[in-house]
Amino acid sequence: MTTSGRISQSAFDGSRLRVILLLDLFEGAQEQFLDAYEHMRNQVASVPGHLSDQLCQSIENPSQWLITSEWESAPPFLAWVNSEEHVQTVRPMHNCVRDTRSMRYSILRETTPDQPLGNEAATTDLQVEARVGEGVARHALTFTVKPGSESKVAEILAGYESPQPQVDDTTRLRRTSLFMHGNRVVRAVEVEGDLMAALRHVARQPEVRAVEEAINPYLEQDRDLRDPDSARVFFTRAALPSVHHVASGSKAPEGLRRHALYYPAKPGCGMELARLLAHQDEAAAEDPKSPVYRSTVFQRDDIVVRLIDVTGELDADPVAALGVKGAKKAAELERLIDGAAIGVEGSLETERNINRLLSHVDMMPVTDRSADS
């Protein structure tokens, strides 16, 4: 088994995906849960990329259940799980379940009667090599606020006291970066340990709850945080998953600056746009001259956000900063991005339009808090 020396995680390696959902049911909710599961499995059976799923019940604790599914690769699963159809499909389960935990794994090796040991290389739908991690999970939330309220929302979001970073013996909130682009808010978090434990910990903190209540009147999507179903649906729709992360294998240089770039994709092109940027960032991680040291691509539907840590000024190398270095890469981006949505139209083959695009996609920083600072 080979490994890459660079820190990396990706939804775009083409390997089959195993999804594991652990559930703890309320007492007496078993029949209601089974009815909800039958509805869900009938829906998911026709989703492109879905291969199989199983429902399992613990032999030790009958209130604990497991749903496991297999997918051709991560992109079709992510398209399904982030869709409005999925939000509505799983909603009947909410009243049955006390707690859930979702885990997603690329399949690296497998043993079957018809697959001789040591012959994995011949199977093209397995992960090619083990990736090097750093014990950090990344996630983001995005939502929009009412036009005209942007400055007030930015003031509220910048002014709260940071929550306690230590969640438990194994989990710690490492960094929170918050940006705005027009009336869109993006909050990205980095967590050492259990991501869900950290998100729940943060949601319970009084200072965070006060901020969430303070911005409620300005949200375009109504929510009631006192209603578990309303809060769950809001945060499900706001989820902006990390689909790719890569960092150079070299030591982090001093003075790295964090930027978030917002790439609205043309309808139906979000995943393809995220894949393009992911491949570009993989190449940048191999280039010692690239100003992009570290990158995370977040994507949901046609919303793509790229969080980058760079050396020097962002506009010193706009092509590298945008992720379009190389022949015809700017044309690929032009084909996928909705330039009209951000006020930039025309060919990206010109230096002028590249510079204009960079200035338009660069999000306004609101706050960037590290547990170590």
GROMACS .gro file of C-alpha atoms in nm:
model
  373
    1MET     CA    1   0.000   0.000   0.000
    2THR     CA    2   0.141   0.340  -0.099
    3THR     CA    3   0.075   0.674   0.065
    4SER     CA    4   0.113   1.031  -0.050
    5GLY     CA    5   0.326   1.257   0.169
    6ARG     CA    6   0.086   1.550   0.133
    7ILE     CA    7  -0.207   1.611   0.366
    8SER     CA    8  -0.509   1.534   0.150
    9GLN     CA    9  -0.876   1.436   0.153
   10SER     CA   10  -1.098   1.421  -0.152
   11ALA     CA   11  -1.437   1.316  -0.283
   12PHE     CA   12  -1.300   1.300  -0.636
   13ASP     CA   13  -1.071   0.994  -0.638
   14GLY     CA   14  -1.330   0.778  -0.818
   15SER     CA   15  -1.342   0.510  -0.549
   16ARG     CA   16  -1.658   0.346  -0.425
   17LEU     CA   17  -1.806   0.499  -0.112
   18ARG     CA   18  -1.933   0.334   0.203
   19VAL     CA   19  -2.176   0.543   0.410
   20ILE     CA   20  -2.254   0.443   0.768
   21LEU     CA   21  -2.538   0.598   0.966
   22LEU     CA   22  -2.564   0.510   1.336
   23LEU     CA   23  -2.903   0.577   1.497
   24ASP     CA   24  -3.031   0.565   1.853
   25LEU     CA   25  -3.412   0.538   1.852
   26PHE     CA   26  -3.659   0.667   2.107
   27GLU     CA   27  -3.835   0.394   2.303
   28GLY     CA   28  -4.154   0.284   2.128
   29ALA     CA   29  -4.057   0.445   1.794
   30GLN     CA   30  -3.954   0.124   1.616
   31GLU     CA   31  -4.260   0.079   1.391
   32GLN     CA   32  -4.269   0.446   1.295
   33PHE     CA   33  -3.898   0.428   1.213
   34LEU     CA   34  -3.940   0.117   0.998
   35ASP     CA   35  -4.220   0.286   0.801
   36ALA     CA   36  -3.996   0.592   0.748
   37TYR     CA   37  -3.708   0.370   0.639
   38GLU     CA   38  -3.924   0.189   0.382
   39HIS     CA   39  -4.021   0.525   0.235
   40MET     CA   40  -3.657   0.634   0.225
   41ARG     CA   41  -3.525   0.313   0.066
   42ASN     CA   42  -3.789   0.333  -0.208
   43GLN     CA   43  -3.668   0.684  -0.287
   44VAL     CA   44  -3.294   0.616  -0.273
   45ALA     CA   45  -3.317   0.298  -0.483
   46SER     CA   46  -3.369   0.510  -0.794
   47VAL     CA   47  -3.094   0.765  -0.718
   48PRO     CA   48  -2.810   0.751  -0.975
   49GLY     CA   49  -2.491   0.610  -0.823
   50HIS     CA   50  -2.664   0.418  -0.543
   51LEU     CA   51  -2.558   0.051  -0.535
   52SER     CA   52  -2.707  -0.101  -0.220
   53ASP     CA   53  -2.807  -0.042   0.139
   54GLN     CA   54  -2.872  -0.245   0.452
   55LEU     CA   55  -3.070  -0.181   0.769
   56CYS     CA   56  -2.924  -0.349   1.078
   57GLN     CA   57  -3.036  -0.370   1.442
   58SER     CA   58  -2.797  -0.416   1.731
   59ILE     CA   59  -2.796  -0.762   1.890
   60GLU     CA   60  -2.690  -0.600   2.219
   61ASN     CA   61  -2.917  -0.293   2.235
   62PRO     CA   62  -3.236  -0.307   2.023
   63SER     CA   63  -3.267   0.073   2.033
   64GLN     CA   64  -2.945   0.107   1.831
   65TRP     CA   65  -2.968   0.074   1.453
   66LEU     CA   66  -2.730   0.098   1.161
   67ILE     CA   67  -2.797   0.195   0.800
   68THR     CA   68  -2.510   0.124   0.565
   69SER     CA   69  -2.509   0.204   0.193
   70GLU     CA   70  -2.266   0.171  -0.093
   71TRP     CA   71  -2.228   0.417  -0.380
   72GLU     CA   72  -2.038   0.418  -0.709
   73SER     CA   73  -1.838   0.716  -0.579
   74ALA     CA   74  -1.873   1.012  -0.344
   75PRO     CA   75  -2.013   1.277  -0.588
   76PRO     CA   76  -2.352   1.109  -0.653
   77PHE     CA   77  -2.399   1.047  -0.280
   78LEU     CA   78  -2.315   1.409  -0.197
   79ALA     CA   79  -2.552   1.534  -0.467
   80TRP     CA   80  -2.829   1.323  -0.312
   81VAL     CA   81  -2.763   1.392   0.055
   82ASN     CA   82  -2.741   1.769  -0.006
   83SER     CA   83  -3.059   1.785  -0.214
   84GLU     CA   84  -3.396   1.922  -0.105
   85GLU     CA   85  -3.544   1.583  -0.197
   86HIS     CA   86  -3.324   1.419   0.066
   87VAL     CA   87  -3.423   1.677   0.329
   88GLN     CA   88  -3.789   1.591   0.277
   89THR     CA   89  -3.730   1.216   0.244
   90VAL     CA   90  -3.558   1.177   0.584
   91ARG     CA   91  -3.782   1.421   0.768
   92PRO     CA   92  -4.026   1.150   0.890
   93MET     CA   93  -3.733   0.986   1.073
   94HIS     CA   94  -3.665   1.288   1.290
   95ASN     CA   95  -3.935   1.213   1.546
   96CYS     CA   96  -3.806   0.856   1.586
   97VAL     CA   97  -3.439   0.922   1.644
   98ARG     CA   98  -3.272   1.044   1.962
   99ASP     CA   99  -2.925   1.070   1.810
  100THR     CA  100  -2.749   1.004   1.479
  101ARG     CA  101  -2.396   0.991   1.350
  102SER     CA  102  -2.301   0.977   0.982
  103MET     CA  103  -1.965   0.854   0.852
  104ARG     CA  104  -1.837   0.833   0.494
  105TYR     CA  105  -1.545   0.616   0.379
  106SER     CA  106  -1.372   0.553   0.048
  107ILE     CA  107  -1.321   0.181  -0.010
  108LEU     CA  108  -0.948   0.113  -0.018
  109ARG     CA  109  -0.927  -0.268  -0.006
  110GLU     CA  110  -1.183  -0.550  -0.004
  111THR     CA  111  -1.179  -0.927   0.018
  112THR     CA  112  -1.434  -1.138  -0.172
  113PRO     CA  113  -1.436  -1.503  -0.281
  114ASP     CA  114  -1.382  -1.405  -0.646
  115GLN     CA  115  -1.115  -1.140  -0.574
  116PRO     CA  116  -0.770  -1.293  -0.500
  117LEU     CA  117  -0.571  -1.125  -0.226
  118GLY     CA  118  -0.313  -0.877  -0.351
  119ASN     CA  119  -0.492  -0.814  -0.680
  120GLU     CA  120  -0.662  -0.489  -0.578
  121ALA     CA  121  -0.475  -0.287  -0.842
  122ALA     CA  122  -0.689  -0.451  -1.110
  123THR     CA  123  -1.004  -0.308  -0.950
  124THR     CA  124  -1.049   0.047  -1.075
  125ASP     CA  125  -1.322   0.153  -0.831
  126LEU     CA  126  -1.108   0.127  -0.518
  127GLN     CA  127  -0.912   0.411  -0.364
  128VAL     CA  128  -0.567   0.399  -0.526
  129GLU     CA  129  -0.358   0.499  -0.225
  130ALA     CA  130  -0.402   0.577   0.141
  131ARG     CA  131  -0.412   0.949   0.211
  132VAL     CA  132  -0.220   1.120   0.489
  133GLY     CA  133  -0.439   1.294   0.745
  134GLU     CA  134  -0.372   1.532   1.031
  135GLY     CA  135  -0.664   1.446   1.258
  136VAL     CA  136  -0.866   1.747   1.141
  137ALA     CA  137  -1.223   1.752   1.007
  138ARG     CA  138  -1.347   2.049   0.805
  139HIS     CA  139  -1.703   2.168   0.751
  140ALA     CA  140  -1.885   2.487   0.659
  141LEU     CA  141  -2.230   2.641   0.683
  142THR     CA  142  -2.376   2.894   0.441
  143PHE     CA  143  -2.695   3.097   0.447
  144THR     CA  144  -2.826   3.427   0.317
  145VAL     CA  145  -2.951   3.733   0.503
  146LYS     CA  146  -3.201   3.992   0.392
  147PRO     CA  147  -3.053   4.249   0.149
  148GLY     CA  148  -2.967   4.567   0.334
  149SER     CA  149  -2.888   4.389   0.661
  150GLU     CA  150  -2.535   4.282   0.565
  151SER     CA  151  -2.345   4.536   0.776
  152LYS     CA  152  -2.559   4.469   1.085
  153VAL     CA  153  -2.515   4.093   1.047
  154ALA     CA  154  -2.139   4.132   1.002
  155GLU     CA  155  -2.125   4.341   1.319
  156ILE     CA  156  -2.315   4.075   1.516
  157LEU     CA  157  -2.106   3.787   1.381
  158ALA     CA  158  -1.777   3.964   1.449
  159GLY     CA  159  -1.861   4.071   1.802
  160TYR     CA  160  -1.930   3.753   1.997
  161GLU     CA  161  -1.695   3.594   2.247
  162SER     CA  162  -1.525   3.276   2.125
  163PRO     CA  163  -1.664   2.953   2.277
  164GLN     CA  164  -1.447   2.721   2.484
  165PRO     CA  165  -1.239   2.530   2.224
  166GLN     CA  166  -1.189   2.210   2.425
  167VAL     CA  167  -1.489   1.981   2.377
  168ASP     CA  168  -1.363   1.667   2.554
  169ASP     CA  169  -1.044   1.464   2.593
  170THR     CA  170  -1.026   1.388   2.220
  171THR     CA  171  -1.206   1.676   2.046
  172ARG     CA  172  -1.106   2.041   2.011
  173LEU     CA  173  -1.232   2.330   1.801
  174ARG     CA  174  -0.918   2.450   1.623
  175ARG     CA  175  -1.026   2.737   1.398
  176THR     CA  176  -1.337   2.923   1.283
  177SER     CA  177  -1.327   3.147   0.975
  178LEU     CA  178  -1.627   3.358   0.877
  179PHE     CA  179  -1.673   3.544   0.548
  180MET     CA  180  -1.948   3.727   0.358
  181HIS     CA  181  -2.013   3.780  -0.011
  182GLY     CA  182  -2.300   4.022  -0.059
  183ASN     CA  183  -2.578   3.879   0.156
  184ARG     CA  184  -2.428   3.528   0.170
  185VAL     CA  185  -2.255   3.417   0.492
  186VAL     CA  186  -2.003   3.131   0.502
  187ARG     CA  187  -1.871   2.996   0.833
  188ALA     CA  188  -1.591   2.736   0.805
  189VAL     CA  189  -1.468   2.533   1.101
  190GLU     CA  190  -1.168   2.307   1.163
  191VAL     CA  191  -1.201   2.045   1.435
  192GLU     CA  192  -0.948   1.806   1.585
  193GLY     CA  193  -1.137   1.489   1.668
  194ASP     CA  194  -1.514   1.434   1.637
  195LEU     CA  195  -1.676   1.696   1.410
  196MET     CA  196  -2.034   1.629   1.525
  197ALA     CA  197  -1.936   1.644   1.892
  198ALA     CA  198  -1.769   1.981   1.829
  199LEU     CA  199  -2.068   2.124   1.639
  200ARG     CA  200  -2.305   2.019   1.918
  201HIS     CA  201  -2.071   2.162   2.179
  202VAL     CA  202  -2.058   2.498   1.999
  203ALA     CA  203  -2.437   2.508   1.952
  204ARG     CA  204  -2.485   2.472   2.329
  205GLN     CA  205  -2.256   2.762   2.423
  206PRO     CA  206  -2.450   3.066   2.559
  207GLU     CA  207  -2.249   3.317   2.356
  208VAL     CA  208  -2.315   3.127   2.033
  209ARG     CA  209  -2.685   3.082   2.106
  210ALA     CA  210  -2.713   3.457   2.170
  211VAL     CA  211  -2.554   3.534   1.833
  212GLU     CA  212  -2.782   3.287   1.653
  213GLU     CA  213  -3.088   3.448   1.812
  214ALA     CA  214  -2.959   3.796   1.727
  215ILE     CA  215  -2.931   3.722   1.354
  216ASN     CA  216  -3.268   3.542   1.331
  217PRO     CA  217  -3.463   3.856   1.224
  218TYR     CA  218  -3.223   3.909   0.933
  219LEU     CA  219  -3.227   3.558   0.783
  220GLU     CA  220  -3.394   3.500   0.447
  221GLN     CA  221  -3.492   3.149   0.557
  222ASP     CA  222  -3.705   3.154   0.870
  223ARG     CA  223  -3.610   2.929   1.158
  224ASP     CA  224  -3.707   2.868   1.519
  225LEU     CA  225  -3.414   2.733   1.718
  226ARG     CA  226  -3.652   2.634   1.998
  227ASP     CA  227  -3.816   2.388   1.757
  228PRO     CA  228  -3.578   2.092   1.699
  229ASP     CA  229  -3.729   2.013   1.358
  230SER     CA  230  -3.699   2.374   1.237
  231ALA     CA  231  -3.340   2.400   1.358
  232ARG     CA  232  -3.249   2.062   1.207
  233VAL     CA  233  -3.391   2.152   0.864
  234PHE     CA  234  -3.220   2.491   0.864
  235PHE     CA  235  -2.875   2.353   0.944
  236THR     CA  236  -2.923   2.064   0.701
  237ARG     CA  237  -2.993   2.310   0.420
  238ALA     CA  238  -2.708   2.534   0.535
  239ALA     CA  239  -2.450   2.253   0.534
  240LEU     CA  240  -2.163   2.318   0.292
  241PRO     CA  241  -1.951   2.000   0.299
  242SER     CA  242  -1.580   1.987   0.238
  243VAL     CA  243  -1.524   1.787  -0.082
  244HIS     CA  244  -1.149   1.835  -0.114
  245HIS     CA  245  -0.857   1.946   0.100
  246VAL     CA  246  -0.488   1.951   0.020
  247ALA     CA  247  -0.180   2.107   0.177
  248SER     CA  248   0.175   2.123   0.052
  249GLY     CA  249   0.409   1.867   0.199
  250SER     CA  250   0.657   2.140   0.293
  251LYS     CA  251   0.665   2.329   0.622
  252ALA     CA  252   0.407   2.606   0.646
  253PRO     CA  253   0.568   2.943   0.570
  254GLU     CA  254   0.533   3.239   0.806
  255GLY     CA  255   0.265   3.497   0.738
  256LEU     CA  256   0.008   3.285   0.557
  257ARG     CA  257  -0.309   3.478   0.479
  258ARG     CA  258  -0.652   3.318   0.464
  259HIS     CA  259  -0.901   3.405   0.190
  260ALA     CA  260  -1.235   3.259   0.087
  261LEU     CA  261  -1.338   3.272  -0.279
  262TYR     CA  262  -1.702   3.234  -0.381
  263TYR     CA  263  -1.765   3.062  -0.716
  264PRO     CA  264  -2.136   3.050  -0.808
  265ALA     CA  265  -2.168   2.771  -1.065
  266LYS     CA  266  -2.401   2.762  -1.360
  267PRO     CA  267  -2.707   2.543  -1.292
  268GLY     CA  268  -2.604   2.181  -1.254
  269CYS     CA  269  -2.230   2.255  -1.275
  270GLY     CA  270  -2.140   2.281  -0.906
  271MET     CA  271  -1.979   1.940  -0.869
  272GLU     CA  272  -1.782   1.974  -1.194
  273LEU     CA  273  -1.658   2.318  -1.089
  274ALA     CA  274  -1.551   2.184  -0.748
  275ARG     CA  275  -1.366   1.898  -0.921
  276LEU     CA  276  -1.181   2.142  -1.148
  277LEU     CA  277  -1.065   2.349  -0.851
  278ALA     CA  278  -0.967   2.036  -0.658
  279HIS     CA  279  -0.746   1.915  -0.943
  280GLN     CA  280  -0.589   2.259  -0.973
  281ASP     CA  281  -0.511   2.267  -0.602
  282GLU     CA  282  -0.354   1.921  -0.621
  283ALA     CA  283  -0.118   2.057  -0.887
  284ALA     CA  284  -0.047   2.371  -0.679
  285ALA     CA  285   0.050   2.155  -0.381
  286GLU     CA  286   0.323   1.999  -0.596
  287ASP     CA  287   0.452   2.336  -0.719
  288PRO     CA  288   0.701   2.497  -0.476
  289LYS     CA  289   0.647   2.833  -0.649
  290SER     CA  290   0.271   2.837  -0.599
  291PRO     CA  291   0.144   3.102  -0.353
  292VAL     CA  292  -0.136   2.862  -0.249
  293TYR     CA  293  -0.004   2.656   0.041
  294ARG     CA  294  -0.331   2.501   0.159
  295SER     CA  295  -0.679   2.478   0.009
  296THR     CA  296  -1.022   2.343   0.103
  297VAL     CA  297  -1.306   2.326  -0.149
  298PHE     CA  298  -1.662   2.328  -0.012
  299GLN     CA  299  -1.956   2.252  -0.240
  300ARG     CA  300  -2.332   2.213  -0.221
  301ASP     CA  301  -2.553   2.222  -0.531
  302ASP     CA  302  -2.426   2.520  -0.733
  303ILE     CA  303  -2.249   2.692  -0.444
  304VAL     CA  304  -1.872   2.643  -0.444
  305VAL     CA  305  -1.642   2.809  -0.192
  306ARG     CA  306  -1.264   2.770  -0.193
  307LEU     CA  307  -1.078   2.850   0.129
  308ILE     CA  308  -0.709   2.913   0.064
  309ASP     CA  309  -0.405   3.000   0.273
  310VAL     CA  310  -0.160   3.195   0.059
  311THR     CA  311   0.175   3.365   0.082
  312GLY     CA  312   0.190   3.731  -0.017
  313GLU     CA  313  -0.089   3.941  -0.164
  314LEU     CA  314  -0.379   3.761  -0.328
  315ASP     CA  315  -0.355   3.964  -0.649
  316ALA     CA  316   0.021   3.907  -0.689
  317ASP     CA  317  -0.060   3.592  -0.890
  318PRO     CA  318  -0.434   3.610  -0.975
  319VAL     CA  319  -0.424   3.302  -1.200
  320ALA     CA  320  -0.288   3.082  -0.922
  321ALA     CA  321  -0.515   3.245  -0.665
  322LEU     CA  322  -0.823   3.167  -0.875
  323GLY     CA  323  -0.708   2.812  -0.945
  324VAL     CA  324  -0.684   2.844  -1.324
  325LYS     CA  325  -0.311   2.798  -1.380
  326GLY     CA  326  -0.238   2.601  -1.698
  327ALA     CA  327  -0.353   2.581  -2.058
  328LYS     CA  328  -0.727   2.630  -2.114
  329LYS     CA  329  -0.807   2.623  -1.739
  330ALA     CA  330  -0.947   2.977  -1.748
  331ALA     CA  331  -1.176   2.869  -2.034
  332GLU     CA  332  -1.293   2.572  -1.827
  333LEU     CA  333  -1.376   2.800  -1.536
  334GLU     CA  334  -1.556   3.039  -1.771
  335ARG     CA  335  -1.772   2.749  -1.896
  336LEU     CA  336  -1.872   2.647  -1.542
  337ILE     CA  337  -1.905   2.969  -1.344
  338ASP     CA  338  -2.209   3.197  -1.349
  339GLY     CA  339  -2.024   3.521  -1.415
  340ALA     CA  340  -2.344   3.724  -1.439
  341ALA     CA  341  -2.428   3.633  -1.078
  342ILE     CA  342  -2.119   3.819  -0.957
  343GLY     CA  343  -2.107   4.090  -1.221
  344VAL     CA  344  -1.823   3.951  -1.435
  345GLU     CA  345  -1.902   3.846  -1.791
  346GLY     CA  346  -1.683   3.792  -2.094
  347SER     CA  347  -1.375   3.588  -2.172
  348LEU     CA  348  -1.146   3.488  -1.887
  349GLU     CA  349  -0.860   3.460  -2.132
  350THR     CA  350  -0.785   3.829  -2.074
  351GLU     CA  351  -0.576   3.953  -1.781
  352ARG     CA  352  -0.827   4.230  -1.715
  353ASN     CA  353  -1.120   3.990  -1.667
  354ILE     CA  354  -0.910   3.753  -1.456
  355ASN     CA  355  -0.827   4.041  -1.222
  356ARG     CA  356  -1.190   4.154  -1.217
  357LEU     CA  357  -1.310   3.804  -1.140
  358LEU     CA  358  -1.064   3.768  -0.853
  359SER     CA  359  -1.178   4.094  -0.698
  360HIS     CA  360  -1.543   3.986  -0.731
  361VAL     CA  361  -1.509   3.634  -0.589
  362ASP     CA  362  -1.286   3.735  -0.295
  363MET     CA  363  -1.516   3.725   0.007
  364MET     CA  364  -1.514   3.986   0.282
  365PRO     CA  365  -1.348   3.851   0.599
  366VAL     CA  366  -1.561   3.894   0.911
  367THR     CA  367  -1.364   3.699   1.170
  368ASP     CA  368  -1.091   3.435   1.179
  369ARG     CA  369  -1.038   3.280   1.521
  370SER     CA  370  -0.784   3.021   1.616
  371ALA     CA  371  -0.776   2.833   1.944
  372ASP     CA  372  -0.404   2.897   1.965
  373SER     CA  373  -0.423   3.274   1.918
   0.00000   0.00000   0.00000
